[in-house]
Short mmCIF file of C-alpha atoms in Angstrom, two decimals:
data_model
loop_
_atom_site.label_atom_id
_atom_site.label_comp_id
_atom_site.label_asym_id
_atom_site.label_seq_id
_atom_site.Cartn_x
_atom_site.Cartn_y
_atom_site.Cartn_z
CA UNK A 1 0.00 0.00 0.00
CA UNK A 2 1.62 3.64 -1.11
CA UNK A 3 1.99 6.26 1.78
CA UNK A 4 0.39 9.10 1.54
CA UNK A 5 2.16 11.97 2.05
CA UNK A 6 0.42 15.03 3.40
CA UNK A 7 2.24 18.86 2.74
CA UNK A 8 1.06 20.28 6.61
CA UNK A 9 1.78 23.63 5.61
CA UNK A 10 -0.13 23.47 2.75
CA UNK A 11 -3.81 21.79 4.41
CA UNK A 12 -3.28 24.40 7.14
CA UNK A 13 -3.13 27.47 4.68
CA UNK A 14 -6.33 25.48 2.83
CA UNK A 15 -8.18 25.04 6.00
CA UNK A 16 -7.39 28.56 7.16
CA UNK A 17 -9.18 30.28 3.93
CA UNK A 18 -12.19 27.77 4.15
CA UNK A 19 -12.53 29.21 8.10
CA UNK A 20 -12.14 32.32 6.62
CA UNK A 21 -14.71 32.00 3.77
CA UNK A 22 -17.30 30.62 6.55
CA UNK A 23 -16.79 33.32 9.38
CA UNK A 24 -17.43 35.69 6.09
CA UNK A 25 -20.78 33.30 5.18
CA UNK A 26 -21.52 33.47 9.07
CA UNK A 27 -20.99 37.44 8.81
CA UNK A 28 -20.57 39.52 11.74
CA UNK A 29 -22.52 42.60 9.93
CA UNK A 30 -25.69 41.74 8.26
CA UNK A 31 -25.59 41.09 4.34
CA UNK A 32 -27.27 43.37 1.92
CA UNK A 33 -31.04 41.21 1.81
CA UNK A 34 -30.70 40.83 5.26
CA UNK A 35 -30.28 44.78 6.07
CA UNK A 36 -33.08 45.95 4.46
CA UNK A 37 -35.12 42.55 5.81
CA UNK A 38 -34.55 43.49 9.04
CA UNK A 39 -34.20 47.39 8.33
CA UNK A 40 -38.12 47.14 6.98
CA UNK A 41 -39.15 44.58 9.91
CA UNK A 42 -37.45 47.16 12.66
CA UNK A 43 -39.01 50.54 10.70
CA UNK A 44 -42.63 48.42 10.97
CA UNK A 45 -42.53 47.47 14.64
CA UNK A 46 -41.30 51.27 15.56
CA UNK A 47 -44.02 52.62 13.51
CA UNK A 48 -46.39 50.32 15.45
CA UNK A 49 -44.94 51.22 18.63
CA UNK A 50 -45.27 54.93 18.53
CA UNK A 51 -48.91 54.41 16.93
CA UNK A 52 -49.95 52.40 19.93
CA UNK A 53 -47.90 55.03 21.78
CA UNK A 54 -50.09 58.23 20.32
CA UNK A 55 -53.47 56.95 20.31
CA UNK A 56 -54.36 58.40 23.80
CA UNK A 57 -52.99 61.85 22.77
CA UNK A 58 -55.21 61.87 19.52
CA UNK A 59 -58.07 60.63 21.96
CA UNK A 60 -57.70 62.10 24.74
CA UNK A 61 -59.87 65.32 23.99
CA UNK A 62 -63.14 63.09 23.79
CA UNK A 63 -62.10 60.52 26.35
CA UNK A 64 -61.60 63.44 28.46
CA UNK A 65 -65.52 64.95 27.87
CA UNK A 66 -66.88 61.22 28.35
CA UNK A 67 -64.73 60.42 31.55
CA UNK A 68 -64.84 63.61 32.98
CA UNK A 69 -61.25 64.90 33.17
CA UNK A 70 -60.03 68.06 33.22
CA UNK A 71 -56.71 69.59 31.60
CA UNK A 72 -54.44 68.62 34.95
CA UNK A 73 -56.33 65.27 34.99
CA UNK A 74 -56.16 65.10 31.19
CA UNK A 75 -51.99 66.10 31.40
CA UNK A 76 -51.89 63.32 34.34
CA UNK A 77 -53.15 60.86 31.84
CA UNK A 78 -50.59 61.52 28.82
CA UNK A 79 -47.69 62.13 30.90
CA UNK A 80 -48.21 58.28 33.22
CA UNK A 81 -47.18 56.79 29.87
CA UNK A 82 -43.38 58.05 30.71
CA UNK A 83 -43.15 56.82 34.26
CA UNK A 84 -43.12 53.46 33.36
CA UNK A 85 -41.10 54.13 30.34
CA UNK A 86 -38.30 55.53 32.70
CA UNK A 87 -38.46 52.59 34.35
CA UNK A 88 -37.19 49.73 31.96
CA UNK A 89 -34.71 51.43 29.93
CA UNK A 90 -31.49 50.58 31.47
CA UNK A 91 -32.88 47.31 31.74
CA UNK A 92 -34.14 46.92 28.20
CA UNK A 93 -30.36 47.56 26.96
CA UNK A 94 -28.81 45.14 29.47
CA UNK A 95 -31.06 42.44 28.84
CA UNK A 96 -30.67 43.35 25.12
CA UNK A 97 -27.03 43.27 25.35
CA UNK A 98 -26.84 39.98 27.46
CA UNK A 99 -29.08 37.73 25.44
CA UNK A 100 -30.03 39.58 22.45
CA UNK A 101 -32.36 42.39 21.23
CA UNK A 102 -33.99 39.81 19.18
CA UNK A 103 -35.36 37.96 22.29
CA UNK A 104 -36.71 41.16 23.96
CA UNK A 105 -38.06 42.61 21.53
CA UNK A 106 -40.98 40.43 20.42
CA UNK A 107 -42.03 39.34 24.15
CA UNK A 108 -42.13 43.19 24.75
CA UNK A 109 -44.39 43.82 21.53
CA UNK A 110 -46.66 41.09 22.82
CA UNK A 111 -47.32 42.63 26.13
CA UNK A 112 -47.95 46.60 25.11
CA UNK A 113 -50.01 45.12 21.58
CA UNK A 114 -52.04 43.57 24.63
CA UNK A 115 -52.57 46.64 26.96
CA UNK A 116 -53.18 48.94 24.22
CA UNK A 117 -56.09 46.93 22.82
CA UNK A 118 -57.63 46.25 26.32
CA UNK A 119 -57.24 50.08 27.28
CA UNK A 120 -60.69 50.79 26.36
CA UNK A 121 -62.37 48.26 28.41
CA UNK A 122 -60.12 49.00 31.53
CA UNK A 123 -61.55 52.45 31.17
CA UNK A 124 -64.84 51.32 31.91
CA UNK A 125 -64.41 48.72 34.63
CA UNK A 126 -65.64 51.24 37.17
CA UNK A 127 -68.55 54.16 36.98
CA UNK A 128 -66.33 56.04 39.54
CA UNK A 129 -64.70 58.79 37.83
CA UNK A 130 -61.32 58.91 40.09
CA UNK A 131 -60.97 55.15 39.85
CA UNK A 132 -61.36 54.97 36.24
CA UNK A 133 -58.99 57.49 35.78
CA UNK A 134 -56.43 55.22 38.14
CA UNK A 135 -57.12 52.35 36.28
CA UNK A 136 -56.49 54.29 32.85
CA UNK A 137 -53.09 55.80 34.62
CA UNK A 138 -52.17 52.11 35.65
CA UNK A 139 -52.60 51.40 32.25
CA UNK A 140 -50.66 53.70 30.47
CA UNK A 141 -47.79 53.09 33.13
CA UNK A 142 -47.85 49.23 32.08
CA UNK A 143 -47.66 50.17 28.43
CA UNK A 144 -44.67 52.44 28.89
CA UNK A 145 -42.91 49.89 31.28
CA UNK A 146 -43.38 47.24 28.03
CA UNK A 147 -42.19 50.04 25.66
CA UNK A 148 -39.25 50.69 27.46
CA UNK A 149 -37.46 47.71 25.93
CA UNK A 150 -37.88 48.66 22.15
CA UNK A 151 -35.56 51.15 21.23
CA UNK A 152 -32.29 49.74 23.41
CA UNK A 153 -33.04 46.68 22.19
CA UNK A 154 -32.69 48.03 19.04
CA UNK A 155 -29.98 49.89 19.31
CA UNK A 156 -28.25 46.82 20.45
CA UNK A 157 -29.11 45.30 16.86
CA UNK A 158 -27.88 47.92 14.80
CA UNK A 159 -24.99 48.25 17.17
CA UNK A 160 -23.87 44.74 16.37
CA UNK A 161 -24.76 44.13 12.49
CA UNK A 162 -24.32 47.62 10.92
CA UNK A 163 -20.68 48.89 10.41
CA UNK A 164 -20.11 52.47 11.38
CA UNK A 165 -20.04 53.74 8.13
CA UNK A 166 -23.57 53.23 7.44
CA UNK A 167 -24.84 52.96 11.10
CA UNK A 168 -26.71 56.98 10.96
CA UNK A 169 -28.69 55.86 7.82
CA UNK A 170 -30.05 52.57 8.80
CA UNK A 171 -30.82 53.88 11.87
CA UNK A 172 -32.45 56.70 11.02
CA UNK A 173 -34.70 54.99 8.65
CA UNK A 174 -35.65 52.43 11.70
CA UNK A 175 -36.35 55.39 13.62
CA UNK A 176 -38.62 56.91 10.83
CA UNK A 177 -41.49 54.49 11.70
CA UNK A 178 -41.89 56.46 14.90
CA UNK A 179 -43.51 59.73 12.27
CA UNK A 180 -45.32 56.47 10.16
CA UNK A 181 -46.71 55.09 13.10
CA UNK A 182 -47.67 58.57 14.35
CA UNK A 183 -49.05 59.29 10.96
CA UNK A 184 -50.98 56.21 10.96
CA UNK A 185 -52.73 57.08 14.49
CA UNK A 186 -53.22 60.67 12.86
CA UNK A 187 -54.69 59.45 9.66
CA UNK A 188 -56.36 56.01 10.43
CA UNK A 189 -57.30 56.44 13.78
CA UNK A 190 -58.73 59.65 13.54
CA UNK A 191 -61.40 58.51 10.82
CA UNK A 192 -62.50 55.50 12.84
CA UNK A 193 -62.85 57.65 15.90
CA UNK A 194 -65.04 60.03 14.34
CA UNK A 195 -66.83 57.31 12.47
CA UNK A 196 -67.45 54.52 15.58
CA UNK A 197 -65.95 56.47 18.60
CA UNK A 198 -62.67 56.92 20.59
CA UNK A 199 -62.17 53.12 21.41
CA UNK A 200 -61.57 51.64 18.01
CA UNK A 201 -58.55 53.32 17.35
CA UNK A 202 -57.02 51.06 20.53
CA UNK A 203 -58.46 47.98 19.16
CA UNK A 204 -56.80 48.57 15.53
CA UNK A 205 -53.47 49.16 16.44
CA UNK A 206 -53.40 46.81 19.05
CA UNK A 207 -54.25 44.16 16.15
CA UNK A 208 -51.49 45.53 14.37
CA UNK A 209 -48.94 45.27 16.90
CA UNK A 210 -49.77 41.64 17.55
CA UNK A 211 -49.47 41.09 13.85
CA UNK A 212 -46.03 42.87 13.63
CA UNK A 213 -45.13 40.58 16.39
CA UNK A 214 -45.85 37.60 14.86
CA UNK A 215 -44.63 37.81 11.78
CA UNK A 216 -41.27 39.47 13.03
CA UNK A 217 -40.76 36.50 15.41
CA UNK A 218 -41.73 33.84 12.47
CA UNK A 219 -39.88 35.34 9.07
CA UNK A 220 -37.41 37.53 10.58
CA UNK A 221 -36.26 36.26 13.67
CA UNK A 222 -36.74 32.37 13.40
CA UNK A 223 -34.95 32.34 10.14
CA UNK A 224 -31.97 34.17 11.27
CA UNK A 225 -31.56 31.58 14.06
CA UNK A 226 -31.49 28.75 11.95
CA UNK A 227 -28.62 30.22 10.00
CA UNK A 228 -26.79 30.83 12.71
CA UNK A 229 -27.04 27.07 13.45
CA UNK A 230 -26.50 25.76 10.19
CA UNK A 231 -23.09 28.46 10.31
CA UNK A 232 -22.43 26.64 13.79
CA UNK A 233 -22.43 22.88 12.59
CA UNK A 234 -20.64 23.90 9.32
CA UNK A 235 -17.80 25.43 11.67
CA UNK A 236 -17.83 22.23 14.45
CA UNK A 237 -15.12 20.36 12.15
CA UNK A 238 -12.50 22.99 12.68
CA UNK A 239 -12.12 24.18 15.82
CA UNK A 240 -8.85 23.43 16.41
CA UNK A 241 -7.50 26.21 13.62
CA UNK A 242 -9.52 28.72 15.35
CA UNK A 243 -7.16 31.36 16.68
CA UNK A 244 -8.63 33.59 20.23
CA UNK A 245 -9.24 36.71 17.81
CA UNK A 246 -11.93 33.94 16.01
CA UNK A 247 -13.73 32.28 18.75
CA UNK A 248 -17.12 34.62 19.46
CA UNK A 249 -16.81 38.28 21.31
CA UNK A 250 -17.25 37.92 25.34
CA UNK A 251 -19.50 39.97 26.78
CA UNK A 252 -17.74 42.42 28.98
CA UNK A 253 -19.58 44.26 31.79
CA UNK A 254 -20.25 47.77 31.08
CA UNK A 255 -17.87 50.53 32.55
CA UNK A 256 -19.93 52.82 34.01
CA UNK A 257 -17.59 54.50 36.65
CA UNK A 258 -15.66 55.52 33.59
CA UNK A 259 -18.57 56.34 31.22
CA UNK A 260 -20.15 58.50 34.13
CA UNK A 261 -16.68 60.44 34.23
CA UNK A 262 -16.81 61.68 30.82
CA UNK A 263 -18.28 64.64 29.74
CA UNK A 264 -19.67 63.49 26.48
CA UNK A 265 -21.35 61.02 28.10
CA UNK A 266 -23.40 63.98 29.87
CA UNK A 267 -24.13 65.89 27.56
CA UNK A 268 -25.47 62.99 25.41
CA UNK A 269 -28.31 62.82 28.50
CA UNK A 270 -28.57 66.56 28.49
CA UNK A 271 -28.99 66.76 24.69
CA UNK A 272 -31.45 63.71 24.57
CA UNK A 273 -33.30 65.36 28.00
CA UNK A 274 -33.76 68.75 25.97
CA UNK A 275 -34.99 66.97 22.76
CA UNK A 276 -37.29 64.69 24.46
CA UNK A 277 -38.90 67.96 26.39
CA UNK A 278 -39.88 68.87 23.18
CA UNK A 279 -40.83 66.42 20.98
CA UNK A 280 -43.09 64.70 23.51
CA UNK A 281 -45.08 68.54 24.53
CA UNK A 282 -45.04 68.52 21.23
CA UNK A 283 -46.45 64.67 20.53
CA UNK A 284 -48.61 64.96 23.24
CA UNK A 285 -50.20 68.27 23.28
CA UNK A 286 -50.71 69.16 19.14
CA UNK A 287 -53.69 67.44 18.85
CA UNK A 288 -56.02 69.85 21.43
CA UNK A 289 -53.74 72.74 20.40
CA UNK A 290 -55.42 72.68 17.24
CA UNK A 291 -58.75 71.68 19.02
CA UNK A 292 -58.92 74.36 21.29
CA UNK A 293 -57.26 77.44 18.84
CA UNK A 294 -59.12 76.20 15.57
CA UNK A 295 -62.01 73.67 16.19
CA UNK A 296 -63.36 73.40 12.94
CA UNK A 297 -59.82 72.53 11.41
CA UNK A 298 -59.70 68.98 10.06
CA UNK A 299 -58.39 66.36 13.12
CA UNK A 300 -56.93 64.16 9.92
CA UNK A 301 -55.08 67.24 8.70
CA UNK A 302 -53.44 68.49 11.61
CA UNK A 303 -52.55 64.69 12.92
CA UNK A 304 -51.18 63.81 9.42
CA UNK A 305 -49.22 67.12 8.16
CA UNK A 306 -46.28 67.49 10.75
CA UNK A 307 -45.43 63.33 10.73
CA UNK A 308 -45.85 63.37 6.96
CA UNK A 309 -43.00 66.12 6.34
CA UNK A 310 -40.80 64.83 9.15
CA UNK A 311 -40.12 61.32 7.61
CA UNK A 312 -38.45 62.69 4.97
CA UNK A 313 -36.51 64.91 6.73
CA UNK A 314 -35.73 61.78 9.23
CA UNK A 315 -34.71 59.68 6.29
CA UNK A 316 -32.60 62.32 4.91
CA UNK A 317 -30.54 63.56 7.72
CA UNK A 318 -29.41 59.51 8.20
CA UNK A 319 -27.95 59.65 3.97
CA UNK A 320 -27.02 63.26 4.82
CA UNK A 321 -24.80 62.03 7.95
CA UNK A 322 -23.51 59.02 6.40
CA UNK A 323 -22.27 60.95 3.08
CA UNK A 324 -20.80 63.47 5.23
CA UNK A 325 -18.91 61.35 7.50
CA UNK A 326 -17.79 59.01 3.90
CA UNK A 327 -16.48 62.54 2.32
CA UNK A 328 -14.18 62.95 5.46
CA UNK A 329 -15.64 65.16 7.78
CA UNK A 330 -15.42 63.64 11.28
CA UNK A 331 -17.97 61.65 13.15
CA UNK A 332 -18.43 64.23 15.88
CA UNK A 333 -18.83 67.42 13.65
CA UNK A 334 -21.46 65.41 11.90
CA UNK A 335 -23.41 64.68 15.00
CA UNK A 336 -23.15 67.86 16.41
CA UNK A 337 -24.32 69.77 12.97
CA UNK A 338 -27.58 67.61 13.06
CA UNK A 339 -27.98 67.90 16.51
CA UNK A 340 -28.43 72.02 16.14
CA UNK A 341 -30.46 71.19 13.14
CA UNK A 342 -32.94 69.67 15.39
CA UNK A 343 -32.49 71.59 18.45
CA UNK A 344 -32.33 75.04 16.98
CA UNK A 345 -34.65 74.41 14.62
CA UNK A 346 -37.36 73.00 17.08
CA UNK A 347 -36.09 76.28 19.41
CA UNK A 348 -36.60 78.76 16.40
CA UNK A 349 -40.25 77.95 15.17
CA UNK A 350 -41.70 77.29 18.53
CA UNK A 351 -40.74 80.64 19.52
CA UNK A 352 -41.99 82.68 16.22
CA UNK A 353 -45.37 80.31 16.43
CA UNK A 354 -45.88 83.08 19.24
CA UNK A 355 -46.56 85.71 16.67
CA UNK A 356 -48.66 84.25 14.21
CA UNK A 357 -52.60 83.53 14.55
CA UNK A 358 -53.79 81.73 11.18
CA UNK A 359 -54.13 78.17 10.64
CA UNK A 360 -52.39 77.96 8.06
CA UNK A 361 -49.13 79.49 9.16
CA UNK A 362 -49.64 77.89 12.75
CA UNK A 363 -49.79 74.64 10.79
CA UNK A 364 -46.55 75.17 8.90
CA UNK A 365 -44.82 76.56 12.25
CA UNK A 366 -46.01 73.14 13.80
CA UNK A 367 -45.09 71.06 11.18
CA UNK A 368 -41.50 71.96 10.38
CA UNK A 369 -40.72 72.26 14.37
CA UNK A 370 -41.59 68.67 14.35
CA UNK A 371 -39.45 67.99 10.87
CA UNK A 372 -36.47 69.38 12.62
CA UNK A 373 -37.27 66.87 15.23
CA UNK A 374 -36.16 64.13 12.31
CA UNK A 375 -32.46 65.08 12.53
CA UNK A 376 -32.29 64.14 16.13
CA UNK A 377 -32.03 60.75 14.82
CA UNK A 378 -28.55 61.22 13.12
CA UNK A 379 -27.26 63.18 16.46
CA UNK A 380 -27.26 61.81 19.78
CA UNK A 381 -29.73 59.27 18.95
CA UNK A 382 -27.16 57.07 17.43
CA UNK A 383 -24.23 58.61 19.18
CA UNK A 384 -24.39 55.61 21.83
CA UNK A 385 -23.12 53.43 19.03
CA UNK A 386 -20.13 55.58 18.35
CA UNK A 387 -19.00 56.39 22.49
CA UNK A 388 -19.21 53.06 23.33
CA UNK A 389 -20.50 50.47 20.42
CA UNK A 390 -19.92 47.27 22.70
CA UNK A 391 -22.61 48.79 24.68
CA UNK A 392 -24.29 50.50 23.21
CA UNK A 393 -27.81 49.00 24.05
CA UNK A 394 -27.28 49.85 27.98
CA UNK A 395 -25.81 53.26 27.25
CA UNK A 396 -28.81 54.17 25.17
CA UNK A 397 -31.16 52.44 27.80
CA UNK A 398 -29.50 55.15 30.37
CA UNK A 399 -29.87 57.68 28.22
CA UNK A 400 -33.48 57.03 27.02
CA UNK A 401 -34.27 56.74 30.70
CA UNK A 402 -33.27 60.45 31.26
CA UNK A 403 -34.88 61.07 27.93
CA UNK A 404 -38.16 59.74 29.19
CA UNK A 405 -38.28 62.12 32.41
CA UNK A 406 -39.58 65.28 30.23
CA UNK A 407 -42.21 62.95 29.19
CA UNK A 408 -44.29 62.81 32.36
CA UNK A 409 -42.34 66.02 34.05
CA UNK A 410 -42.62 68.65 30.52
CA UNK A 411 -46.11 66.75 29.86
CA UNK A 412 -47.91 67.26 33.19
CA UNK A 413 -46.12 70.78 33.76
CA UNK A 414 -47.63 71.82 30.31
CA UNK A 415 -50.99 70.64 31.18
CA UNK A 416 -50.50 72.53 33.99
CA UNK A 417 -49.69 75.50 32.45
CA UNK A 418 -52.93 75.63 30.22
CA UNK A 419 -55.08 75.00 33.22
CA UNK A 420 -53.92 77.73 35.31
CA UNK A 421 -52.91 80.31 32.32
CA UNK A 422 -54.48 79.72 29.40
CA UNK A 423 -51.28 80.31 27.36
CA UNK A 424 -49.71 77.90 24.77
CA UNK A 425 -47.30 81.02 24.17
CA UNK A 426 -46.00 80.15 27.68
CA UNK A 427 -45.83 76.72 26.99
CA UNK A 428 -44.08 76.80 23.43
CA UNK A 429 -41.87 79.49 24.83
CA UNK A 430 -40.33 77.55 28.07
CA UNK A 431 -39.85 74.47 25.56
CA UNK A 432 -37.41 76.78 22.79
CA UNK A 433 -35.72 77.37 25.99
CA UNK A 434 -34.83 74.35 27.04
CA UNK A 435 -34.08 73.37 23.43
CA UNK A 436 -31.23 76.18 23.29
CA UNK A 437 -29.94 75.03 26.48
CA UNK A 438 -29.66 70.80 25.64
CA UNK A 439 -27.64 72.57 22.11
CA UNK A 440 -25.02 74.63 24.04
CA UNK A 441 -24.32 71.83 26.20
CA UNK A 442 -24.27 68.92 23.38
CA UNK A 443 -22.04 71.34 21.13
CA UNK A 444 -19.84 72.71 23.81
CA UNK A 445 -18.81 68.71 25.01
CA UNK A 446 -20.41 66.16 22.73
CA UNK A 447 -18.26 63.78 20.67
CA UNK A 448 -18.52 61.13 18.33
CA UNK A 449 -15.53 59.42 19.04
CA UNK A 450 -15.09 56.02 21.07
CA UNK A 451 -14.72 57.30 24.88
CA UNK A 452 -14.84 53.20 26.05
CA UNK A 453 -13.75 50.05 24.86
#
């Protein structure tokens, strides 16, 4: 029988480019099909997040006659939403960075697709007014609590399978469902409340967020685990060739003594405080602004208009950001230019709403504060991913916590506000405020570079 003679140097050099060849079929970063898969399948559940999110808001001015409440009541209501929001956020990203965002995320959507399509009937479980309105509170806080794990365990996604390079687009155009979804409460919801009443707006979208849910955790999710068991069992013959910088990433605990020394760290919460302040008076209070100042407007016009002209400009700051940073400019100028886009912007036509008094130019005021909202997305919302990309799904938790405190705090206080004044030009004024102070801090010590490893 011949020997056979085997070159060792030559079936190691083979075996390493077959490794090599599967780690790239494996791929850290998601392929091209599976982007936009998953970019689509994220954009849909935000949308149906922040449409489960805005139906009280578009509601709340005939819940409010049929219940009873008044504007501090009323204010009570929309702002309970963020205390349970605040309350899962850090632990949303941990969670999300510990066993995946793709486990959280659908168990999550099941729960708040649930509360938002019993809301109605919880309203009514008692004739009492002041225990309704608890139970409807209680509510809301269990739908923000279930909420609070979307967006860090998004984050964590992207975070993981996007490459920096194209990071501010993708997530920008996830992000974007949050204007769909509140255009689809504004549009959709408010025909079939003025056609069959306030509750069947809860009962649609509540459908449609078990329905997202589903068919995320079935075509999206399911699939993408079964590939990354087929990858494993292709990979279990070699193991031995594997080098330490091959085997799979360990999961290092998150440095927050060092994170919490930095100062772009704060001013990320700052800037993402002062944004949230306004986008969420702004989310929450538009709808009986127009009510009260121009009652025979159209509810579908003034719910649809502002989203409609902000997804574009959403969309469109992420391909602006990620051309800029391709053509050499650095990561932190680009955050910090759409940061005052959004800040500024939201700060500028808040205040100069003040002197106008037509619909129309009210309307337009409105509408493009909310569009500079969009560029917020390309700023600090994805600066998490660039301080600290490892972990970036508990950073962003933290910092969507302190984002969420304006939404019951700048909520109530503006309800409170138009109870004991009268004045949305006090209200629109104390928010451009607060916008120009979350830009001065973000500009003067924001940064898009890596500040932990």
């Amino acid at each position: 029988m011949a020997e056979r003679v085997v070159n060792v140097d030559v079936y190691d050099k083979e075996c390493k480019v077959l490794l090599k060849d599967k780690r790239n079929s494996s791929g850290k970063f998601w392929t091209r099909s599976e982007k936009k898969q998953w970019v689509v399948g994220l954009m849909l559940g935000t949308s149906m997040l922040y449409a489960a999110r805005t139906i009280m808001p578009l509601c709340i001015v005939s819940t409010s006659q049929e219940l009873g409440w008044d504007k501090t009541e009323s204010g009570t209501v929309l702002s309970s939403f963020f205390w349970g929001y605040t309350m899962t956020q850090f632990l949303g990203g941990y969670l999300s960075d510990r066993i995946g965002g793709d486990i959280v995320l659908p168990i999550a959507a099941c729960m708040w697709s649930l509360i938002t399509f019993w809301t109605p009937q919880l309203a009514y479980l008692s004739t009492d007014k002041h225990i309704s309105l608890y139970i409807v509170v209680l509510s809301r806080v269990s739908l923000g609590i279930c909420q609070g794990f979307h967006y860090p365990g998004m984050t964590s996604i992207i975070s993981r399978k996007v490459n920096e390079q194209e990071r501010s687009l993708t997530y920008s155009m996830v992000a974007s469902g949050s204007h769909i979804g509140t255009l689809l409460t504004g549009s959709v919801g408010s025909i079939l409340m003025d056609r069959y009443g306030w509750q069947f707006p809860f009962y649609f979208i509540g459908l449609c967020g078990l329905t997202w849910m589903l068919l995320m955790r079935y075509m999206l999710i399911a699939r993408q685990r079964n590939k990354s068991v087929v990858v494993s069992l292709a990979d279990a013959p070699l193991p031995d060739l594997a080098t330490s910088k091959d085997k799979p990433e360990t999961r290092s605990s998150v440095p927050w003594i060092l994170l919490f020394t930095k100062p772009a760290f704060w001013a990320l919460l700052v800037g993402h405080f002062c944004h949230a302040y306004s986008f969420f008076v702004l989310l929450s209070w538009l709808p009986t602004y127009f009510h009260e100042n121009f009652p025979t407007a159209k509810g579908w016009v003034f719910n649809v208009v502002p989203w409609v002209v902000t997804i574009p400009s959403s969309i469109g700051s992420g391909w602006l950001a990620d051309k800029m940073i391709s053509s050499g400019y650095s990561v932190t100028f680009v955050r910090k230019f759409m940061e005052s886009v959004a800040l500024l912007g939201t700060a500028f036509f808040l205040f100069i709403i003040s002197y106008t008094s037509s619909y129309t130019s009210c309307l337009i005021c409105l509408a493009l504060a909310v569009a500079c909202c969009g560029f917020h997305n390309s700023g600090i919302l994805v600066n998490p991913q660039d301080i600290a990309p490892k972990h970036a799904g508990s950073v962003f938790g933290i910092m969507n916590m302190a984002g969420a405190i304006p939404g019951f705090v700048g909520v109530y206080i503006a309800g409170h506000i138009l109870e004991t004044t009268k004045s949305w030009n006090a209200v629109f004024g104390q928010t451009s405020v607060v916008c120009v102070f979350g830009w001065i801090v973000y500009v003067i010590f924001g940064t898009g570079r890596r500040v932990v490893s």
